[in-house]
Tab-separated table of C-alpha atoms and ligand atoms in Angstrom:
chain	number	residue	atom	x	y	z
A	14	UNK	CA	18.147	-125.781	-13.880
A	15	UNK	CA	15.485	-123.047	-13.959
A	16	UNK	CA	13.500	-123.774	-17.080
A	17	UNK	CA	13.191	-120.658	-19.237
A	18	UNK	CA	13.382	-121.368	-22.997
A	19	UNK	CA	16.288	-119.603	-24.681
A	20	UNK	CA	15.391	-117.592	-27.757
A	21	UNK	CA	17.586	-116.044	-30.422
A	22	UNK	CA	17.711	-112.921	-28.247
A	23	UNK	CA	20.534	-112.468	-25.768
A	24	UNK	CA	19.443	-112.941	-22.168
A	25	UNK	CA	19.905	-110.265	-19.499
A	26	UNK	CA	19.496	-111.656	-15.977
A	27	UNK	CA	18.764	-109.057	-13.290
A	28	UNK	CA	19.294	-110.036	-9.654
A	29	UNK	CA	17.059	-107.959	-7.371
A	30	UNK	CA	14.042	-105.847	-8.270
A	31	UNK	CA	14.453	-102.838	-6.010
A	32	UNK	CA	14.796	-99.306	-7.397
A	33	UNK	CA	17.769	-100.270	-9.587
A	34	UNK	CA	16.561	-103.650	-10.906
A	35	UNK	CA	13.012	-102.454	-11.523
A	36	UNK	CA	14.090	-99.338	-13.441
A	37	UNK	CA	16.516	-101.362	-15.569
A	38	UNK	CA	13.927	-104.052	-16.319
A	39	UNK	CA	11.334	-101.481	-17.400
A	40	UNK	CA	13.825	-99.560	-19.543
A	41	UNK	CA	14.949	-102.739	-21.340
A	42	UNK	CA	11.474	-103.162	-22.860
A	43	UNK	CA	11.791	-103.238	-26.658
A	44	UNK	CA	15.603	-103.203	-26.539
A	45	UNK	CA	15.760	-106.693	-28.108
A	46	UNK	CA	16.786	-108.741	-25.054
A	47	UNK	CA	15.151	-111.588	-23.202
A	48	UNK	CA	14.861	-110.313	-19.628
A	49	UNK	CA	14.940	-112.596	-16.582
A	50	UNK	CA	14.283	-111.010	-13.194
A	51	UNK	CA	15.221	-112.892	-10.038
A	52	UNK	CA	14.161	-111.659	-6.618
A	53	UNK	CA	13.797	-113.450	-3.307
A	54	UNK	CA	10.567	-111.517	-2.716
A	55	UNK	CA	7.540	-111.297	-5.000
A	56	UNK	CA	7.136	-107.589	-4.368
A	57	UNK	CA	8.924	-104.291	-4.908
A	58	UNK	CA	9.404	-102.334	-1.693
A	59	UNK	CA	9.691	-98.627	-0.932
A	60	UNK	CA	12.283	-98.234	1.870
A	61	UNK	CA	11.940	-94.419	2.272
A	62	UNK	CA	8.619	-95.051	4.066
A	63	UNK	CA	9.765	-98.056	6.139
A	64	UNK	CA	9.969	-95.844	9.207
A	65	UNK	CA	6.241	-95.042	8.932
A	66	UNK	CA	5.379	-98.755	8.913
A	67	UNK	CA	7.757	-99.340	11.846
A	68	UNK	CA	6.032	-96.625	13.859
A	69	UNK	CA	2.541	-97.944	12.999
A	70	UNK	CA	1.739	-94.978	10.752
A	71	UNK	CA	1.196	-96.897	7.503
A	72	UNK	CA	0.082	-100.378	6.549
A	73	UNK	CA	2.846	-102.407	4.944
A	74	UNK	CA	0.705	-103.227	1.909
A	75	UNK	CA	0.684	-99.561	0.881
A	76	UNK	CA	4.462	-99.473	0.367
A	77	UNK	CA	4.785	-102.853	-1.363
A	78	UNK	CA	3.834	-103.662	-4.943
A	79	UNK	CA	3.511	-107.153	-6.514
A	80	UNK	CA	6.190	-107.656	-9.172
A	81	UNK	CA	4.050	-109.902	-11.370
A	82	UNK	CA	1.519	-107.098	-11.799
A	83	UNK	CA	4.228	-104.710	-13.054
A	84	UNK	CA	5.442	-107.051	-15.790
A	85	UNK	CA	2.070	-108.348	-17.070
A	86	UNK	CA	2.438	-106.482	-20.381
A	87	UNK	CA	6.162	-107.088	-20.972
A	88	UNK	CA	6.865	-109.664	-23.735
A	89	UNK	CA	9.676	-112.213	-23.172
A	90	UNK	CA	10.073	-111.128	-19.550
A	91	UNK	CA	10.450	-113.925	-16.986
A	92	UNK	CA	10.176	-113.442	-13.268
A	93	UNK	CA	11.313	-116.048	-10.715
A	94	UNK	CA	11.047	-115.754	-6.960
A	95	UNK	CA	14.377	-117.290	-5.995
A	96	UNK	CA	17.333	-116.357	-3.839
A	97	UNK	CA	20.551	-116.053	-5.800
A	98	UNK	CA	23.520	-117.607	-4.018
A	99	UNK	CA	26.530	-117.299	-6.322
A	100	UNK	CA	27.833	-116.680	-9.836
A	101	UNK	CA	29.805	-119.151	-11.915
A	102	UNK	CA	31.663	-116.677	-14.108
A	103	UNK	CA	33.361	-119.389	-16.201
A	104	UNK	CA	30.063	-120.936	-17.368
A	105	UNK	CA	27.999	-117.710	-17.231
A	106	UNK	CA	25.596	-119.333	-14.799
A	107	UNK	CA	23.900	-118.217	-11.592
A	108	UNK	CA	23.263	-120.591	-8.729
A	109	UNK	CA	19.914	-119.967	-7.003
A	110	UNK	CA	17.723	-121.553	-4.336
A	111	UNK	CA	15.780	-123.275	-7.156
A	112	UNK	CA	18.611	-124.367	-9.448
A	113	UNK	CA	20.951	-122.780	-11.979
A	114	UNK	CA	20.246	-120.310	-14.746
A	115	UNK	CA	22.428	-119.147	-17.638
A	116	UNK	CA	22.970	-115.540	-18.606
A	117	UNK	CA	24.530	-113.606	-21.462
A	118	UNK	CA	24.616	-110.402	-19.431
A	119	UNK	CA	24.289	-110.378	-15.661
A	120	UNK	CA	23.206	-107.322	-13.665
A	121	UNK	CA	23.628	-107.462	-9.903
A	122	UNK	CA	21.120	-105.151	-8.208
A	123	UNK	CA	20.590	-107.025	-4.959
A	124	UNK	CA	21.021	-104.078	-2.624
A	125	UNK	CA	22.376	-103.702	0.864
A	126	UNK	CA	21.783	-104.827	4.421
A	127	UNK	CA	22.830	-103.749	7.928
A	128	UNK	CA	26.523	-103.518	8.835
A	129	UNK	CA	27.352	-103.899	12.520
A	130	UNK	CA	31.095	-103.152	12.291
A	131	UNK	CA	31.934	-106.513	13.841
A	132	UNK	CA	29.638	-106.164	16.868
A	133	UNK	CA	27.844	-109.481	17.261
A	134	UNK	CA	26.060	-108.088	20.350
A	135	UNK	CA	24.566	-105.260	18.314
A	136	UNK	CA	23.543	-107.682	15.581
A	137	UNK	CA	21.824	-109.916	18.133
A	138	UNK	CA	20.071	-107.325	20.272
A	139	UNK	CA	19.187	-104.468	17.924
A	140	UNK	CA	16.475	-104.243	15.309
A	141	UNK	CA	17.147	-103.033	11.785
A	142	UNK	CA	15.035	-101.328	9.140
A	143	UNK	CA	16.483	-102.671	5.898
A	144	UNK	CA	13.680	-105.050	4.888
A	145	UNK	CA	9.936	-105.127	5.425
A	146	UNK	CA	10.387	-108.259	7.597
A	147	UNK	CA	12.710	-106.334	9.911
A	148	UNK	CA	10.349	-103.370	9.956
A	149	UNK	CA	7.348	-105.507	10.939
A	150	UNK	CA	9.379	-107.184	13.654
A	151	UNK	CA	10.320	-103.735	14.941
A	152	UNK	CA	6.698	-102.566	14.973
A	153	UNK	CA	5.451	-105.703	16.741
A	154	UNK	CA	8.224	-105.600	19.336
A	155	UNK	CA	7.714	-101.913	20.015
A	156	UNK	CA	3.969	-102.342	20.582
A	157	UNK	CA	4.614	-105.479	22.640
A	158	UNK	CA	6.990	-103.506	24.867
A	159	UNK	CA	4.265	-100.925	25.541
A	160	UNK	CA	1.851	-103.731	26.452
A	161	UNK	CA	4.455	-105.392	28.682
A	162	UNK	CA	5.178	-102.059	30.361
A	163	UNK	CA	1.618	-102.083	31.705
A	164	UNK	CA	2.222	-105.376	33.494
A	165	UNK	CA	5.834	-104.667	34.486
A	166	UNK	CA	6.768	-105.789	37.979
A	167	UNK	CA	8.756	-102.670	38.885
A	168	UNK	CA	9.096	-99.005	37.800
A	169	UNK	CA	12.646	-99.792	36.596
A	170	UNK	CA	11.402	-102.561	34.337
A	171	UNK	CA	8.599	-100.348	33.020
A	172	UNK	CA	11.027	-97.498	32.276
A	173	UNK	CA	13.363	-99.894	30.508
A	174	UNK	CA	10.510	-101.129	28.305
A	175	UNK	CA	9.465	-97.566	27.528
A	176	UNK	CA	12.974	-96.470	26.513
A	177	UNK	CA	13.961	-96.578	22.850
A	178	UNK	CA	17.563	-96.120	21.740
A	179	UNK	CA	18.149	-95.342	18.056
A	180	UNK	CA	21.740	-95.705	16.884
A	181	UNK	CA	22.678	-93.677	13.800
A	182	UNK	CA	21.663	-90.070	13.138
A	183	UNK	CA	21.365	-90.288	9.335
A	184	UNK	CA	17.995	-89.758	7.579
A	185	UNK	CA	16.591	-93.145	8.701
A	186	UNK	CA	17.522	-92.555	12.356
A	187	UNK	CA	16.183	-88.994	12.356
A	188	UNK	CA	12.940	-89.992	10.652
A	189	UNK	CA	12.162	-92.923	12.958
A	190	UNK	CA	13.066	-90.798	16.013
A	191	UNK	CA	10.633	-88.087	14.886
A	192	UNK	CA	7.863	-90.578	14.097
A	193	UNK	CA	8.206	-92.289	17.482
A	194	UNK	CA	8.225	-88.923	19.251
A	195	UNK	CA	4.952	-88.056	17.489
A	196	UNK	CA	3.477	-91.423	18.406
A	197	UNK	CA	4.566	-90.777	21.985
A	198	UNK	CA	2.865	-87.410	22.081
A	199	UNK	CA	-0.367	-88.016	20.208
A	200	UNK	CA	-1.118	-91.735	20.480
A	201	UNK	CA	0.329	-93.266	23.646
A	202	UNK	CA	-1.451	-90.766	25.866
A	203	UNK	CA	-4.797	-91.956	24.486
A	204	UNK	CA	-4.013	-95.667	24.104
A	205	UNK	CA	-2.410	-96.035	27.514
A	206	UNK	CA	-4.091	-93.566	29.871
A	207	UNK	CA	-2.689	-95.598	32.770
A	208	UNK	CA	0.781	-94.262	32.024
A	209	UNK	CA	-0.377	-90.723	32.853
A	210	UNK	CA	2.828	-88.706	32.817
A	211	UNK	CA	5.046	-91.621	31.906
A	212	UNK	CA	5.840	-91.608	28.237
A	213	UNK	CA	8.424	-93.315	26.094
A	214	UNK	CA	11.928	-91.923	26.366
A	215	UNK	CA	13.697	-91.722	23.007
A	216	UNK	CA	17.461	-91.424	22.519
A	217	UNK	CA	19.162	-90.777	19.189
A	218	UNK	CA	22.883	-91.594	19.250
A	219	UNK	CA	25.237	-90.291	16.557
A	220	UNK	CA	29.020	-90.737	16.472
A	221	UNK	CA	29.666	-87.568	14.423
A	222	UNK	CA	29.181	-84.023	15.694
A	223	UNK	CA	25.789	-83.574	14.001
A	224	UNK	CA	22.791	-85.509	12.744
A	225	UNK	CA	22.106	-85.644	8.980
A	226	UNK	CA	25.824	-85.205	8.294
A	227	UNK	CA	25.278	-85.649	4.541
A	228	UNK	CA	23.242	-82.407	4.534
A	229	UNK	CA	24.332	-78.828	5.306
A	230	UNK	CA	25.099	-77.788	8.913
A	231	UNK	CA	22.008	-75.560	8.786
A	232	UNK	CA	19.720	-78.494	7.972
A	233	UNK	CA	21.437	-80.580	10.669
A	234	UNK	CA	20.876	-77.876	13.284
A	235	UNK	CA	17.251	-77.461	12.255
A	236	UNK	CA	16.592	-81.207	12.384
A	237	UNK	CA	18.231	-81.477	15.797
A	238	UNK	CA	16.178	-78.526	17.040
A	239	UNK	CA	12.960	-80.117	15.735
A	240	UNK	CA	13.787	-83.428	17.434
A	241	UNK	CA	14.703	-81.870	20.756
A	242	UNK	CA	11.528	-79.822	20.735
A	243	UNK	CA	9.632	-83.096	20.365
A	244	UNK	CA	11.425	-84.522	23.385
A	245	UNK	CA	14.075	-86.692	21.708
A	246	UNK	CA	17.420	-86.859	23.551
A	247	UNK	CA	19.948	-86.271	20.777
A	248	UNK	CA	23.459	-87.401	21.720
A	249	UNK	CA	26.038	-86.395	19.098
A	250	UNK	CA	29.805	-87.111	19.340
A	251	UNK	CA	28.660	-90.281	21.076
A	252	UNK	CA	29.524	-93.860	20.185
A	253	UNK	CA	27.452	-96.849	21.223
A	254	UNK	CA	30.220	-99.164	22.414
A	255	UNK	CA	28.210	-102.211	23.401
A	256	UNK	CA	24.840	-103.576	24.340
A	257	UNK	CA	23.023	-106.502	25.835
A	258	UNK	CA	19.374	-107.530	25.930
A	259	UNK	CA	18.416	-104.678	28.241
A	260	UNK	CA	20.942	-101.862	27.798
A	261	UNK	CA	23.198	-99.875	25.504
A	262	UNK	CA	26.596	-98.639	26.679
A	263	UNK	CA	28.003	-95.400	25.272
A	264	UNK	CA	31.625	-94.247	25.154
A	265	UNK	CA	31.306	-92.037	28.244
A	266	UNK	CA	30.798	-95.329	30.125
A	267	UNK	CA	27.126	-94.553	30.783
A	268	UNK	CA	24.627	-97.348	30.296
A	269	UNK	CA	21.092	-96.645	29.041
A	270	UNK	CA	18.532	-99.242	30.107
A	271	UNK	CA	16.307	-100.047	27.131
A	272	UNK	CA	14.005	-102.697	25.751
A	273	UNK	CA	14.330	-101.469	22.170
A	274	UNK	CA	17.545	-100.773	20.260
A	275	UNK	CA	17.042	-99.608	16.669
A	276	UNK	CA	20.120	-99.840	14.458
A	277	UNK	CA	20.385	-97.509	11.460
A	278	UNK	CA	24.132	-96.871	11.611
A	279	UNK	CA	25.773	-99.071	9.007
A	280	UNK	CA	25.266	-100.482	5.552
A	281	UNK	CA	26.916	-103.470	3.843
A	282	UNK	CA	26.380	-105.195	0.511
A	283	UNK	CA	24.133	-108.266	0.412
A	284	UNK	CA	26.360	-111.273	-0.153
A	285	UNK	CA	27.079	-112.899	-3.526
A	286	UNK	CA	29.526	-115.755	-3.986
A	287	UNK	CA	31.703	-116.515	-6.994
A	288	UNK	CA	33.284	-113.151	-7.835
A	289	UNK	CA	36.973	-112.424	-7.270
A	290	UNK	CA	37.703	-111.107	-3.776
A	291	UNK	CA	39.245	-107.932	-5.222
A	292	UNK	CA	35.847	-106.947	-6.701
A	293	UNK	CA	34.574	-106.160	-3.204
A	294	UNK	CA	35.083	-103.364	-0.689
A	295	UNK	CA	35.483	-104.526	2.908
A	296	UNK	CA	31.769	-103.935	3.501
A	297	UNK	CA	30.805	-106.295	0.689
A	298	UNK	CA	29.871	-103.678	-1.923
A	299	UNK	CA	30.984	-104.415	-5.473
A	300	UNK	CA	33.456	-102.054	-7.144
A	301	UNK	CA	32.398	-100.988	-10.651
A	302	UNK	CA	33.849	-98.745	-13.365
A	303	UNK	CA	32.113	-95.738	-14.880
A	304	UNK	CA	29.940	-98.067	-17.018
A	305	UNK	CA	28.871	-100.010	-13.904
A	306	UNK	CA	30.895	-102.973	-15.116
A	307	UNK	CA	32.418	-105.253	-12.477
A	308	UNK	CA	36.190	-105.257	-12.832
A	309	UNK	CA	37.477	-108.255	-14.810
A	310	UNK	CA	34.038	-109.360	-16.068
A	311	UNK	CA	32.967	-107.777	-19.383
A	312	UNK	CA	29.399	-109.154	-19.172
A	313	UNK	CA	28.685	-108.539	-15.450
A	314	UNK	CA	27.374	-105.227	-14.111
A	315	UNK	CA	26.351	-103.982	-10.667
A	316	UNK	CA	23.989	-101.068	-9.982
A	317	UNK	CA	22.331	-99.438	-6.986
A	318	UNK	CA	23.324	-99.872	-3.341
A	319	UNK	CA	25.376	-103.012	-3.982
A	320	UNK	CA	27.745	-101.114	-6.286
A	321	UNK	CA	30.390	-98.573	-5.433
A	322	UNK	CA	31.457	-96.242	-8.199
A	323	UNK	CA	33.611	-93.141	-7.953
A	324	UNK	CA	33.664	-89.997	-10.037
A	325	UNK	CA	35.574	-86.747	-9.546
A	326	UNK	CA	32.861	-85.196	-7.402
A	327	UNK	CA	32.329	-88.414	-5.415
A	328	UNK	CA	35.815	-89.821	-4.699
A	329	UNK	CA	34.444	-92.153	-2.012
A	330	UNK	CA	31.457	-93.263	-4.090
A	331	UNK	CA	27.922	-91.985	-4.504
A	332	UNK	CA	25.441	-91.763	-1.649
A	333	UNK	CA	23.341	-94.919	-1.280
A	334	UNK	CA	20.026	-93.390	-2.281
A	335	UNK	CA	17.242	-94.226	-4.686
A	336	UNK	CA	18.222	-91.593	-7.279
A	337	UNK	CA	21.697	-93.099	-7.767
A	338	UNK	CA	20.153	-96.565	-8.249
A	339	UNK	CA	17.565	-95.227	-10.715
A	340	UNK	CA	20.017	-93.130	-12.753
A	341	UNK	CA	22.575	-95.971	-12.956
A	342	UNK	CA	19.817	-98.323	-14.144
A	343	UNK	CA	18.620	-95.845	-16.773
A	344	UNK	CA	22.114	-95.457	-18.204
A	345	UNK	CA	22.843	-99.184	-18.128
A	346	UNK	CA	19.640	-99.873	-20.108
A	347	UNK	CA	20.776	-97.319	-22.683
A	348	UNK	CA	24.284	-98.832	-22.767
A	349	UNK	CA	22.921	-102.370	-23.224
A	350	UNK	CA	21.024	-100.997	-26.222
A	351	UNK	CA	24.254	-99.411	-27.470
A	352	UNK	CA	26.163	-102.678	-27.009
A	353	UNK	CA	23.675	-104.387	-29.271
A	354	UNK	CA	24.374	-101.815	-31.989
A	355	UNK	CA	28.152	-101.789	-31.395
A	356	UNK	CA	28.015	-98.155	-30.327
A	357	UNK	CA	30.323	-96.424	-27.863
A	358	UNK	CA	29.094	-96.658	-24.275
A	359	UNK	CA	28.289	-93.619	-22.130
A	360	UNK	CA	29.947	-93.025	-18.765
A	361	UNK	CA	27.845	-92.503	-15.652
A	362	UNK	CA	27.615	-89.031	-14.108
A	363	UNK	CA	25.354	-88.628	-11.095
A	364	UNK	CA	22.893	-85.749	-11.236
A	365	UNK	CA	22.055	-84.831	-7.648
A	366	UNK	CA	18.377	-83.863	-7.518
A	367	UNK	CA	18.543	-82.977	-3.821
A	368	UNK	CA	18.058	-84.532	-0.403
A	369	UNK	CA	15.405	-84.253	2.241
A	370	UNK	CA	14.336	-85.663	5.583
A	371	UNK	CA	11.261	-85.235	7.723
A	372	UNK	CA	11.043	-85.141	11.481
A	373	UNK	CA	7.302	-84.824	11.958
A	374	UNK	CA	4.212	-82.716	11.349
A	375	UNK	CA	5.269	-79.476	9.581
A	376	UNK	CA	8.914	-80.299	10.306
A	377	UNK	CA	11.239	-81.240	7.460
A	378	UNK	CA	14.462	-80.142	5.825
A	379	UNK	CA	14.863	-79.985	2.049
A	380	UNK	CA	18.027	-79.249	0.053
A	381	UNK	CA	17.486	-78.881	-3.691
A	382	UNK	CA	20.353	-77.980	-6.065
A	383	UNK	CA	19.310	-74.318	-6.143
A	384	UNK	CA	17.490	-73.743	-2.859
A	385	UNK	CA	17.280	-75.067	0.710
A	386	UNK	CA	14.396	-74.606	3.089
A	387	UNK	CA	12.971	-76.039	6.297
A	388	UNK	CA	9.706	-76.289	8.181
A	389	UNK	CA	6.128	-76.400	6.847
A	390	UNK	CA	6.906	-75.862	3.143
A	391	UNK	CA	9.661	-78.482	3.291
A	392	UNK	CA	7.237	-80.943	4.893
A	393	UNK	CA	4.670	-80.531	2.118
A	394	UNK	CA	7.398	-80.888	-0.553
A	395	UNK	CA	8.674	-84.028	1.217
A	396	UNK	CA	5.155	-85.523	1.241
A	397	UNK	CA	4.457	-84.652	-2.387
A	398	UNK	CA	7.734	-86.151	-3.673
A	399	UNK	CA	7.330	-89.356	-1.671
A	400	UNK	CA	3.722	-89.765	-2.699
A	401	UNK	CA	4.607	-89.321	-6.368
A	402	UNK	CA	7.475	-91.841	-6.100
A	403	UNK	CA	5.287	-94.673	-4.816
A	404	UNK	CA	4.310	-97.228	-7.463
A	405	UNK	CA	0.617	-97.774	-8.136
A	406	UNK	CA	-2.405	-95.498	-8.040
A	407	UNK	CA	-3.999	-97.581	-5.264
A	408	UNK	CA	-0.902	-97.299	-3.069
A	409	UNK	CA	-0.730	-93.537	-3.673
A	410	UNK	CA	-4.364	-93.227	-2.703
A	411	UNK	CA	-4.006	-95.410	0.403
A	412	UNK	CA	-1.040	-93.393	1.628
A	413	UNK	CA	-2.729	-90.081	0.886
A	414	UNK	CA	-5.828	-91.164	2.829
A	415	UNK	CA	-3.680	-92.376	5.725
A	416	UNK	CA	-1.719	-89.135	5.841
A	417	UNK	CA	-4.833	-86.984	5.576
A	418	UNK	CA	-6.539	-89.034	8.316
A	419	UNK	CA	-3.505	-88.663	10.560
A	420	UNK	CA	-3.235	-84.949	9.802
A	421	UNK	CA	-6.766	-84.211	10.947
A	422	UNK	CA	-7.187	-86.798	13.723
A	423	UNK	CA	-3.618	-87.025	15.088
A	424	UNK	CA	-4.187	-90.781	15.029
A	425	UNK	CA	-2.265	-93.657	13.454
A	426	UNK	CA	-3.697	-96.586	11.612
A	427	UNK	CA	-2.049	-99.870	12.389
A	428	UNK	CA	-1.296	-100.474	16.023
A	429	UNK	CA	-1.749	-104.226	15.674
A	430	UNK	CA	0.598	-106.847	17.055
A	431	UNK	CA	0.667	-109.584	14.416
A	432	UNK	CA	3.188	-112.403	14.481
A	433	UNK	CA	3.414	-115.407	12.161
A	434	UNK	CA	2.412	-118.789	13.601
A	435	UNK	CA	5.162	-120.114	15.828
A	436	UNK	CA	6.256	-116.694	17.100
A	437	UNK	CA	4.714	-115.915	20.476
A	438	UNK	CA	2.868	-112.620	20.459
A	439	UNK	CA	2.180	-112.641	24.154
A	440	UNK	CA	5.491	-112.728	25.898
A	441	UNK	CA	5.820	-111.687	29.474
A	442	UNK	CA	9.152	-109.975	29.359
A	443	UNK	CA	10.613	-111.864	26.443
A	444	UNK	CA	12.263	-109.085	24.501
A	445	UNK	CA	14.310	-111.067	22.022
A	446	UNK	CA	13.707	-111.128	18.269
A	447	UNK	CA	11.699	-114.155	17.178
A	448	UNK	CA	13.377	-116.431	14.637
B	1	LIG	C1	14.942	-97.264	6.049
B	1	LIG	C2	15.458	-96.692	4.752
B	1	LIG	C3	15.092	-95.419	4.364
B	1	LIG	C4	15.556	-94.886	3.170
B	1	LIG	N1	15.163	-93.623	2.819
B	1	LIG	C5	15.552	-93.123	1.622
B	1	LIG	C6	15.079	-91.866	1.173
B	1	LIG	O1	14.308	-91.193	1.865
B	1	LIG	N2	15.492	-91.427	-0.044
B	1	LIG	C7	16.346	-92.155	-0.823
B	1	LIG	O2	16.666	-91.726	-1.938
B	1	LIG	N3	16.818	-93.331	-0.434
B	1	LIG	C8	16.438	-93.843	0.777
B	1	LIG	N4	16.902	-95.066	1.181
B	1	LIG	C9	17.881	-95.758	0.339
B	1	LIG	C10	17.209	-96.451	-0.826
B	1	LIG	O3	16.117	-97.209	-0.370
B	1	LIG	C11	18.234	-97.338	-1.520
B	1	LIG	O4	19.284	-96.520	-1.976
B	1	LIG	C12	17.605	-98.086	-2.683
B	1	LIG	O5	16.591	-98.937	-2.209
B	1	LIG	C13	18.661	-98.882	-3.434
B	1	LIG	O6	18.022	-99.588	-4.452
B	1	LIG	P1	18.594	-100.995	-4.923
B	1	LIG	O7	17.746	-101.402	-6.063
B	1	LIG	O8	20.054	-100.933	-5.103
B	1	LIG	O9	18.365	-101.983	-3.692
B	1	LIG	P2	17.026	-102.417	-2.971
B	1	LIG	O10	15.958	-101.424	-3.147
B	1	LIG	O11	17.452	-102.775	-1.585
B	1	LIG	O12	16.587	-103.753	-3.737
B	1	LIG	C14	17.310	-104.934	-3.648
B	1	LIG	C15	16.426	-106.081	-4.134
B	1	LIG	O13	17.242	-107.248	-4.219
B	1	LIG	C16	16.554	-108.369	-3.676
B	1	LIG	N5	17.575	-109.316	-3.225
B	1	LIG	C17	18.515	-109.131	-2.270
B	1	LIG	N6	19.324	-110.200	-2.195
B	1	LIG	C18	18.881	-111.090	-3.115
B	1	LIG	C19	19.319	-112.376	-3.510
B	1	LIG	N7	20.380	-112.978	-2.967
B	1	LIG	N8	18.620	-113.021	-4.464
B	1	LIG	C20	17.525	-112.433	-5.047
B	1	LIG	N9	17.099	-111.214	-4.711
B	1	LIG	C21	17.769	-110.536	-3.769
B	1	LIG	C22	15.687	-107.769	-2.568
B	1	LIG	O14	14.572	-108.594	-2.297
B	1	LIG	C23	15.299	-106.422	-3.177
B	1	LIG	O15	14.097	-106.514	-3.896
B	1	LIG	C24	16.438	-95.632	2.358
B	1	LIG	C25	16.814	-96.925	2.738
B	1	LIG	C26	16.328	-97.459	3.923
B	1	LIG	C27	16.734	-98.857	4.324
């Protein structure tokens, strides 16, 4: 049993302290509950800038924030770094990696992971960008490939190591493609003068007929134009049908030789045992009603990426973005307050504040509710909004300095290959992911 003394207050247990869990926890301050936060990491992470860490543009510490620091001034808040395995809904208990814990109200906010649509090959050979561990592995492997390309035994092997295939043309795929194209242009030429004219070749593969399909066709066209101008090969209406350690096959039958497959195409709920099977969609996300309550469980809620909730305007569910997670958390905190006072609960209605994606220096697309624009202005808006959304003054400052440095010097900060003990960081032609 996890030892947290019970008080006369009802206990809300929050699983996961991403955008949803963190917002809820903060908003529950002074609402009269004991709050227990469980997360398998001891930090809050900022996924919208993962691609900059993956492409060696930012240090990981500037997009992570220690959870204990956030909750120093919160009375009757209890944080435990544990992995939650399952729920016992009969006894209102959670089973975790460090024992059980009871709850009065349970809020599942444990987010999402990669979905590979049943392709075990893709799962084995591609690299994802859903956690900071995956992102660091991607960065190390990418830099290692460039090093190995210098000692490659044949031009074919060198080309394979210098070819990057990104699968999925949503915002994450577009942003990492743009960042790698910039790295290719401004950094590789200086770091690896031996390559002379040989640069990385970057493919972006998208099954639909346009990239950024959640945005307007105009933004999609602009983004594609930006990417192509930067040398990215954008293949739309193209499915990746298979892969092995050194190639990706597409539906035309063509095979692209590559030492780096980046997977941004699918999303599935992180697993959680103990709930009825009919609470889940096929991809593991948890179906909730308009109060974010899990069907059949009056005291269990799910918010953020793990939940799927429909409303008239979103018959297939909301987009899996930070604003949905934050707004659901804000309303749930208010509703938990209302529950305490036996008041009627409010239904969730998503307020879309807009979407944006950046491709590179002076190249971004922004769609706000009243206006859409692209190019330089969009890029500055993108930077401002992301900078303001990062937690912590120090992190804001670090990122600002990094961006300003990069803007004026065209250089990137962290081209270091760092592996934990036990993972070889000098591998002659070993391209597989370390355990
Ligand atoms: C690469 C990338 C780029 C993105 N870019 C944008 C963007 O530009 N704009 C935007 O709005 N959205 C973006 N998103 C989406 C956005 O990050 C998510 O919608 C948001 O993070 C969802 O918040 P959440 O709290 O539901 O989940 P998360 O932020 O994923 O948090 C989940 C938390 O649960 C914890 N956890 C997971 N499983 C367990 C367990 N079993 N036990 C204990 N703890 C657990 C994790 O450690 C984590 O802290 C991006 C996502 C990615 C991956």
